[in-house]
Short mmCIF file of N, CA and C in Angstrom, two decimals:
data_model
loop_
_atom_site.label_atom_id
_atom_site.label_comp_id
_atom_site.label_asym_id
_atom_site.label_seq_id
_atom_site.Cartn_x
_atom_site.Cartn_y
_atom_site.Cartn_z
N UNK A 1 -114.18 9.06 -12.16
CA UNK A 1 -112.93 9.10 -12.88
C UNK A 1 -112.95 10.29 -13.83
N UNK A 2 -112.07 11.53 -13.83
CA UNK A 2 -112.06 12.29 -14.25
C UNK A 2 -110.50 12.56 -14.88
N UNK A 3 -110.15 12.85 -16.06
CA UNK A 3 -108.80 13.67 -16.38
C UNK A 3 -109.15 14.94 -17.58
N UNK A 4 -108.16 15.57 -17.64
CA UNK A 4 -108.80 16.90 -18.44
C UNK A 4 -108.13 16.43 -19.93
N UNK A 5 -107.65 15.16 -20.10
CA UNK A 5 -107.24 14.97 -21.46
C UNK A 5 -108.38 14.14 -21.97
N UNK A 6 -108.85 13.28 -21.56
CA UNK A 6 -109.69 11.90 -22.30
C UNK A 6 -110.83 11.45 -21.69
N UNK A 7 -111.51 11.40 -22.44
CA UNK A 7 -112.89 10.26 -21.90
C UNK A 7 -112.73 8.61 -22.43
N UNK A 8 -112.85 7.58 -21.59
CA UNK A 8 -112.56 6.78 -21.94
C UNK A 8 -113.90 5.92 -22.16
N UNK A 9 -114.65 5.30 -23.11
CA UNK A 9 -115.68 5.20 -24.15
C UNK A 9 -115.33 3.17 -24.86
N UNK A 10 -116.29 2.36 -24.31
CA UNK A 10 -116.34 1.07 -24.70
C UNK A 10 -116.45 1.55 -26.43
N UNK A 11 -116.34 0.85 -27.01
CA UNK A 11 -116.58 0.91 -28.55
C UNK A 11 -116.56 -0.87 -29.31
N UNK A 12 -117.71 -0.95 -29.39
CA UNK A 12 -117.77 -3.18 -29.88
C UNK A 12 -117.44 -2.89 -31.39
N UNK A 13 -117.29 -3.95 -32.19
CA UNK A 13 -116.45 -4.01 -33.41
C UNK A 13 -117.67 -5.15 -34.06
N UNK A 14 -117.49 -5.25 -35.28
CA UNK A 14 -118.52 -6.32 -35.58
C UNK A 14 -118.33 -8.00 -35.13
N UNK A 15 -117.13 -8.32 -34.61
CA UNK A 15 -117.46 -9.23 -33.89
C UNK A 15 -117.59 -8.92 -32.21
N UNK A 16 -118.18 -8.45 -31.84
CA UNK A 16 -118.44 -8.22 -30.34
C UNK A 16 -117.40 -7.69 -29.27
N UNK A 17 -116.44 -7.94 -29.85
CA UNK A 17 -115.00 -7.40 -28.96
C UNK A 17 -115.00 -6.19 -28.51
N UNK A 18 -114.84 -5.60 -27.52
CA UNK A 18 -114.78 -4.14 -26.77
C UNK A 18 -113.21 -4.07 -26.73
N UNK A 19 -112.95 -2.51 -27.39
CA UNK A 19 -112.06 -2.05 -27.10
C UNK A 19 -112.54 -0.47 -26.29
N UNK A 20 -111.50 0.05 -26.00
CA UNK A 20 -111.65 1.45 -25.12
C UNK A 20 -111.12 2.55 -26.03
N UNK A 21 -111.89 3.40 -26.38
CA UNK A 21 -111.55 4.40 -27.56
C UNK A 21 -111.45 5.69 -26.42
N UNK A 22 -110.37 6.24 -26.41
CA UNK A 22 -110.47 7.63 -26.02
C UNK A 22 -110.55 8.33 -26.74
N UNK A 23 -111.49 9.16 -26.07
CA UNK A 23 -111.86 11.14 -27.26
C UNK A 23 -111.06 12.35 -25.92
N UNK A 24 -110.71 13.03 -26.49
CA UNK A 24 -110.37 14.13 -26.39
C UNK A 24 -111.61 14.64 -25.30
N UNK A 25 -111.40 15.59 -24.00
CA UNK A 25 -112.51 16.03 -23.18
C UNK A 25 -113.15 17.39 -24.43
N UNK A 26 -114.07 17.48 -23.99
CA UNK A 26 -114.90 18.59 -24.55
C UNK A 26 -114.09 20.00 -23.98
N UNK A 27 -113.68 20.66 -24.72
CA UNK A 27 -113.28 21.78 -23.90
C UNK A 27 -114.09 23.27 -23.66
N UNK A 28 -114.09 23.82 -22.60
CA UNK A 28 -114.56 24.87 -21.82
C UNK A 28 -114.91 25.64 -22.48
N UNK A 29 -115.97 26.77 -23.03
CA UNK A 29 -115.83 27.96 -24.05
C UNK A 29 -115.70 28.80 -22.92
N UNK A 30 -115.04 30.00 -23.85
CA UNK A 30 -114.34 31.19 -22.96
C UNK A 30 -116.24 31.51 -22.54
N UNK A 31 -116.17 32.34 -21.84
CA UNK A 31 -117.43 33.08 -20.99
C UNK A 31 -118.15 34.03 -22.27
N UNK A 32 -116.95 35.42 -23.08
CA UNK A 32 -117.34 36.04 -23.53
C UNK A 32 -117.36 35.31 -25.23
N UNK A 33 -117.21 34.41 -25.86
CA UNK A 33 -117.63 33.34 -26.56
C UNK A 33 -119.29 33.22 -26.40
N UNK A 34 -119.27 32.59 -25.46
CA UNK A 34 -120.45 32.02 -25.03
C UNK A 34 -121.46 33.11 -25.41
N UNK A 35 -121.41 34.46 -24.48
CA UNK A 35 -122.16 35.57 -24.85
C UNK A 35 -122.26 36.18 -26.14
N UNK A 36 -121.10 36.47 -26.81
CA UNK A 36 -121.50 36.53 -28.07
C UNK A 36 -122.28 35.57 -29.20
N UNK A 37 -121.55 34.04 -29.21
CA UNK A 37 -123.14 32.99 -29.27
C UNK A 37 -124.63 33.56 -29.05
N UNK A 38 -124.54 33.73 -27.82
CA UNK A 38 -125.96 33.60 -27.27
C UNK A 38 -126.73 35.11 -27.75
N UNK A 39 -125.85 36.38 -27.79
CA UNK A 39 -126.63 37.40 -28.52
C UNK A 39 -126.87 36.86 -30.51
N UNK A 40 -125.80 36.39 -30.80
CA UNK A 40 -126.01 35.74 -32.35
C UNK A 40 -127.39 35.16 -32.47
N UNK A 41 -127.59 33.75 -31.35
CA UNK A 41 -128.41 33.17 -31.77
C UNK A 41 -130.00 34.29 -31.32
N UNK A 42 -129.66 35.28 -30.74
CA UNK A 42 -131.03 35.65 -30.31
C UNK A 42 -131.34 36.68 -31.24
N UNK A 43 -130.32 37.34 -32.12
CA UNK A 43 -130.93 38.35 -32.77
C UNK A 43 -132.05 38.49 -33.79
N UNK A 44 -132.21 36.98 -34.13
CA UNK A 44 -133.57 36.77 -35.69
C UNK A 44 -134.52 36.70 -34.32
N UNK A 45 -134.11 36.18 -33.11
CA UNK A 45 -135.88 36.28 -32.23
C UNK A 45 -136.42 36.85 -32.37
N UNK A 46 -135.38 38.66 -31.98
CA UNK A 46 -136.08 39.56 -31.33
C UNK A 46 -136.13 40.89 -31.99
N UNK A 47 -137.42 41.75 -31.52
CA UNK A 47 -136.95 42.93 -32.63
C UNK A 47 -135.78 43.88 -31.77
N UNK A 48 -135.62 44.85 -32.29
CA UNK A 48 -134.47 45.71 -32.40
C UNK A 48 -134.40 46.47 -31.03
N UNK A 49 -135.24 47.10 -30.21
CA UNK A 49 -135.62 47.28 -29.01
C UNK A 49 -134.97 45.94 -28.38
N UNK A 50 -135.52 44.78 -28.10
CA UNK A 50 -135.51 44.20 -26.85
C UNK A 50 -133.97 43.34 -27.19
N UNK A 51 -133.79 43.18 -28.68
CA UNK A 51 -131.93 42.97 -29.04
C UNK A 51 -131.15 43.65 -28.43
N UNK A 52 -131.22 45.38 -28.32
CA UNK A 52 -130.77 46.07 -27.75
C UNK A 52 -130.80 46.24 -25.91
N UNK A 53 -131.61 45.92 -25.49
CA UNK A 53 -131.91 45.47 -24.14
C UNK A 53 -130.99 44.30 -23.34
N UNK A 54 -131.16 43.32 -24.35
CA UNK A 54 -130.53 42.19 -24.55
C UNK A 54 -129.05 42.19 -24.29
N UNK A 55 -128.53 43.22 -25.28
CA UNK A 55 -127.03 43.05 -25.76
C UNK A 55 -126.63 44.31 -24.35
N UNK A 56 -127.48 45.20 -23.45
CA UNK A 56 -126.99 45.90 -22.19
C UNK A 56 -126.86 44.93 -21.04
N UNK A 57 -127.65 43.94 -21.31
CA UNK A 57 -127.73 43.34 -19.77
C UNK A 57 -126.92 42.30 -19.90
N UNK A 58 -126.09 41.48 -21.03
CA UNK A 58 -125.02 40.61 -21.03
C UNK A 58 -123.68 41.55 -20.82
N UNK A 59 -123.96 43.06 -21.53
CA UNK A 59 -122.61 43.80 -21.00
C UNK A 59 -122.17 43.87 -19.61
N UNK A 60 -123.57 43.94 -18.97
CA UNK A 60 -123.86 44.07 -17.23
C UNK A 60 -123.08 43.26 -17.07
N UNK A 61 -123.51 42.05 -17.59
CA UNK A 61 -122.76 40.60 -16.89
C UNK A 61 -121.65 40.36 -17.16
N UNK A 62 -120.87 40.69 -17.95
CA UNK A 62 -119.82 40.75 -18.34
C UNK A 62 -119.16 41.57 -17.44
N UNK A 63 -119.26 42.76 -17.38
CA UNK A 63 -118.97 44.08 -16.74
C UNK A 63 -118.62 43.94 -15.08
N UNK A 64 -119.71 43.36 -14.55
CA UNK A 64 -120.08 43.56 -13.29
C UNK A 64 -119.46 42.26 -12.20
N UNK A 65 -118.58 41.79 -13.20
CA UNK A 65 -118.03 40.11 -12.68
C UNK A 65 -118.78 39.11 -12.27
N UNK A 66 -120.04 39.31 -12.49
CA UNK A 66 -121.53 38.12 -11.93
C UNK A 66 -120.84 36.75 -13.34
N UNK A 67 -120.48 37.33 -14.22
CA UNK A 67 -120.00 36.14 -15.31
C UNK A 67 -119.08 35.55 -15.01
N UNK A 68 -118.17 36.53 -14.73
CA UNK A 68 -116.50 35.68 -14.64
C UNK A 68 -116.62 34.77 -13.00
N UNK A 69 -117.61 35.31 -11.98
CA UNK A 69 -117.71 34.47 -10.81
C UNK A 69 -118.42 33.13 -11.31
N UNK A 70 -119.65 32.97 -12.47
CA UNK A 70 -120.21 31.84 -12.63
C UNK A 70 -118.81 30.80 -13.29
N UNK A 71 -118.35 32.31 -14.48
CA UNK A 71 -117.78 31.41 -15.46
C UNK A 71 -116.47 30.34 -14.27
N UNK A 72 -116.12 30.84 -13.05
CA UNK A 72 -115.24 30.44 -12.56
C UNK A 72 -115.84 29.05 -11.75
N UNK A 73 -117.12 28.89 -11.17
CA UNK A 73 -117.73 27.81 -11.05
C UNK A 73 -117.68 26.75 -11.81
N UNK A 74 -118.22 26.95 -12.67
CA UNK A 74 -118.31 26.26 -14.22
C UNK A 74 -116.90 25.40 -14.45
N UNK A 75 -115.83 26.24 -14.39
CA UNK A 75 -114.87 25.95 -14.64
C UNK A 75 -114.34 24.46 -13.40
N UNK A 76 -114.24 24.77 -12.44
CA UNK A 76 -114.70 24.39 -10.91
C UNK A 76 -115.59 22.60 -11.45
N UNK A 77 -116.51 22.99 -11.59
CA UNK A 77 -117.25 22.01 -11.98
C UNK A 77 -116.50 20.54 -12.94
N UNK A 78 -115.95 21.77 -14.02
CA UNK A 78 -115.55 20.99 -15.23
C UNK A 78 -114.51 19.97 -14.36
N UNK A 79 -113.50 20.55 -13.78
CA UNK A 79 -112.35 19.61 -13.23
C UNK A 79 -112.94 18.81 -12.85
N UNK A 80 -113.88 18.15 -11.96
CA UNK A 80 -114.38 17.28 -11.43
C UNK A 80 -115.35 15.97 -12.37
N UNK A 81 -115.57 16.25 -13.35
CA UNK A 81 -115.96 15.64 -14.37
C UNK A 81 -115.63 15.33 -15.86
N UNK A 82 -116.45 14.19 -16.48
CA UNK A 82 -115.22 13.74 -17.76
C UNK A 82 -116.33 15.21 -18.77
N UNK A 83 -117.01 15.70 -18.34
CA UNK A 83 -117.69 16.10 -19.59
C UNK A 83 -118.67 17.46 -18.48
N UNK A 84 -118.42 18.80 -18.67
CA UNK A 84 -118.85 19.81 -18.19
C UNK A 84 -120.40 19.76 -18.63
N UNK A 85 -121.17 18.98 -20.05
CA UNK A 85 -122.07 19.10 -20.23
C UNK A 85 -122.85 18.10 -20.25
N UNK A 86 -122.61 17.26 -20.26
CA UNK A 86 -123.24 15.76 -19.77
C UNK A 86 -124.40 15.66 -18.86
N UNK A 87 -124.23 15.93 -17.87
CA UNK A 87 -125.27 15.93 -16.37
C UNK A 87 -126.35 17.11 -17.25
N UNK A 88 -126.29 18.15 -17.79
CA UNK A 88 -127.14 19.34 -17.84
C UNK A 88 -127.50 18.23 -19.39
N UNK A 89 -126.85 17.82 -20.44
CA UNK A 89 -127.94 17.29 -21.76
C UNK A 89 -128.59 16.14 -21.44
N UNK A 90 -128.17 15.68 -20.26
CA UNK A 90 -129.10 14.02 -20.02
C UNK A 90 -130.21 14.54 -19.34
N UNK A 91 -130.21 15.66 -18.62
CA UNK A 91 -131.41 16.33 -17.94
C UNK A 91 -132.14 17.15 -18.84
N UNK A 92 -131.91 18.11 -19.49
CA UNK A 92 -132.60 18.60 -20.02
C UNK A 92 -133.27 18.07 -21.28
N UNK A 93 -132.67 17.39 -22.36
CA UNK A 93 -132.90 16.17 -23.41
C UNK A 93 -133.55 15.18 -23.60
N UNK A 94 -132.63 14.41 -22.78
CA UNK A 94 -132.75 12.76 -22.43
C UNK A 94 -133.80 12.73 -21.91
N UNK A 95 -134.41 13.19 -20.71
CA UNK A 95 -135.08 12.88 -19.32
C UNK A 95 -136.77 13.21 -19.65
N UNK A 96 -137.40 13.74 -20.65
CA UNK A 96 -138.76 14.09 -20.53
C UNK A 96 -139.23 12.91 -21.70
N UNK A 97 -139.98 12.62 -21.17
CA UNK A 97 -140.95 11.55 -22.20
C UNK A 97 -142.00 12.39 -22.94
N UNK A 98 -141.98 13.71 -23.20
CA UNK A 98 -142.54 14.21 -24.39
C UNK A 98 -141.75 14.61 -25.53
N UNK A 99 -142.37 14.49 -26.56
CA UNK A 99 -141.86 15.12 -27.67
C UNK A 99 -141.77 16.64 -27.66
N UNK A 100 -139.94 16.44 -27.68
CA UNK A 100 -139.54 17.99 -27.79
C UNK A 100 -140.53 18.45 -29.03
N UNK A 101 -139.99 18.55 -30.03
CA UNK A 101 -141.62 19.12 -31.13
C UNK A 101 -142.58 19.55 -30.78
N UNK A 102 -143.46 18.60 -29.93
CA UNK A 102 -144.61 18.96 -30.04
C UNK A 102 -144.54 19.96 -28.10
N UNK A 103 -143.95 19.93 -27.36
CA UNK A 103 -143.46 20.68 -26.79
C UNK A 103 -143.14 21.94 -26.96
N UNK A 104 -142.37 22.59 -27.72
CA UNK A 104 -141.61 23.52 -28.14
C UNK A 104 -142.47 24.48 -29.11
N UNK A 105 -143.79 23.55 -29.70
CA UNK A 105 -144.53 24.38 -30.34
C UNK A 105 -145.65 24.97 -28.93
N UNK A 106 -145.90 23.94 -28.28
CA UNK A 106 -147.11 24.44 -26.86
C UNK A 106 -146.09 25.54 -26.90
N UNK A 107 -144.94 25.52 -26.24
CA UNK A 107 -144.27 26.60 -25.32
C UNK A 107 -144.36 28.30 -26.83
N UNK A 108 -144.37 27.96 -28.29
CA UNK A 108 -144.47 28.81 -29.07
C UNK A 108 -145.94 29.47 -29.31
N UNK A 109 -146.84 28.66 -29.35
CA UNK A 109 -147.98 29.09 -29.10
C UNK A 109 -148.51 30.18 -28.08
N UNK A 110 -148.01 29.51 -27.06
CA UNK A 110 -148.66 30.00 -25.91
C UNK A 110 -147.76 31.61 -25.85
N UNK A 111 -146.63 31.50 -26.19
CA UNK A 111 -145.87 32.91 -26.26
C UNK A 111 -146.59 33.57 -27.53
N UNK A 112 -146.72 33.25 -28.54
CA UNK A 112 -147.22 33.70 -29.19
C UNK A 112 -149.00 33.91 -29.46
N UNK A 113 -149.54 34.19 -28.11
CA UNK A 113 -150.80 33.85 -28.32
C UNK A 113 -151.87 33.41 -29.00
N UNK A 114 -151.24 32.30 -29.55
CA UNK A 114 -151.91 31.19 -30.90
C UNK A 114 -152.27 30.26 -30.00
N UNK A 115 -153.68 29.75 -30.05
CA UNK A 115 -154.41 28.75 -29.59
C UNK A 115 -155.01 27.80 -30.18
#
């Protein structure tokens, strides 16, 4: 069950009663949104060299229509579901029985050759 206005969401009350609360669907970010995000969040990573590297090869993608063909998938996708990001945060999130934390530091370590 999919519509591009509402998700429809049980919600119990303190005496046990279910009603159906609709929210609003999550909506789509534009493509070049997204990319500017994603150079924002990367610029404290990286130094100034590989920022710059960085910020040529999202122009590529931008440029070269490899984005606007995903972003048009994506889009594709979304119609068919109550929530474009759902399936990708229950997988990537939800689904590992380790602690992101202590995860995220292995994966920092090991990039950072700290043992």
């Amino acid at each position: 069950m999919s519509t591009d206005t509402a998700t429809k969401r049980p919600n119990g009350d303190a005496n046990g009663s279910k009603e159906v609360q609709t929210l609003p669907k999550l909506p789509l970010p534009k493509l070049e949104d997204t990319c500017k995000r994603y150079l924002r969040a990367l610029e404290a990573l990286q130094d100034e060299d590989e920022h710059e590297r960085t910020k040529a090869v999202v122009k590529e993608f931008l440029e070269s229509g490899e984005g606007e063909k995903w972003q048009k998938k994506l889009e594709e996708y979304n119609n068919g579901v109550d929530s474009y990001i759902e399936e990708f945060w229950y997988e990537s999130y939800l689904s590992f029985q380790d602690s992101v934390v202590l995860s995220l530091v292995r994966v920092l370590s090991l990039k950072l050759g700290v043992h």
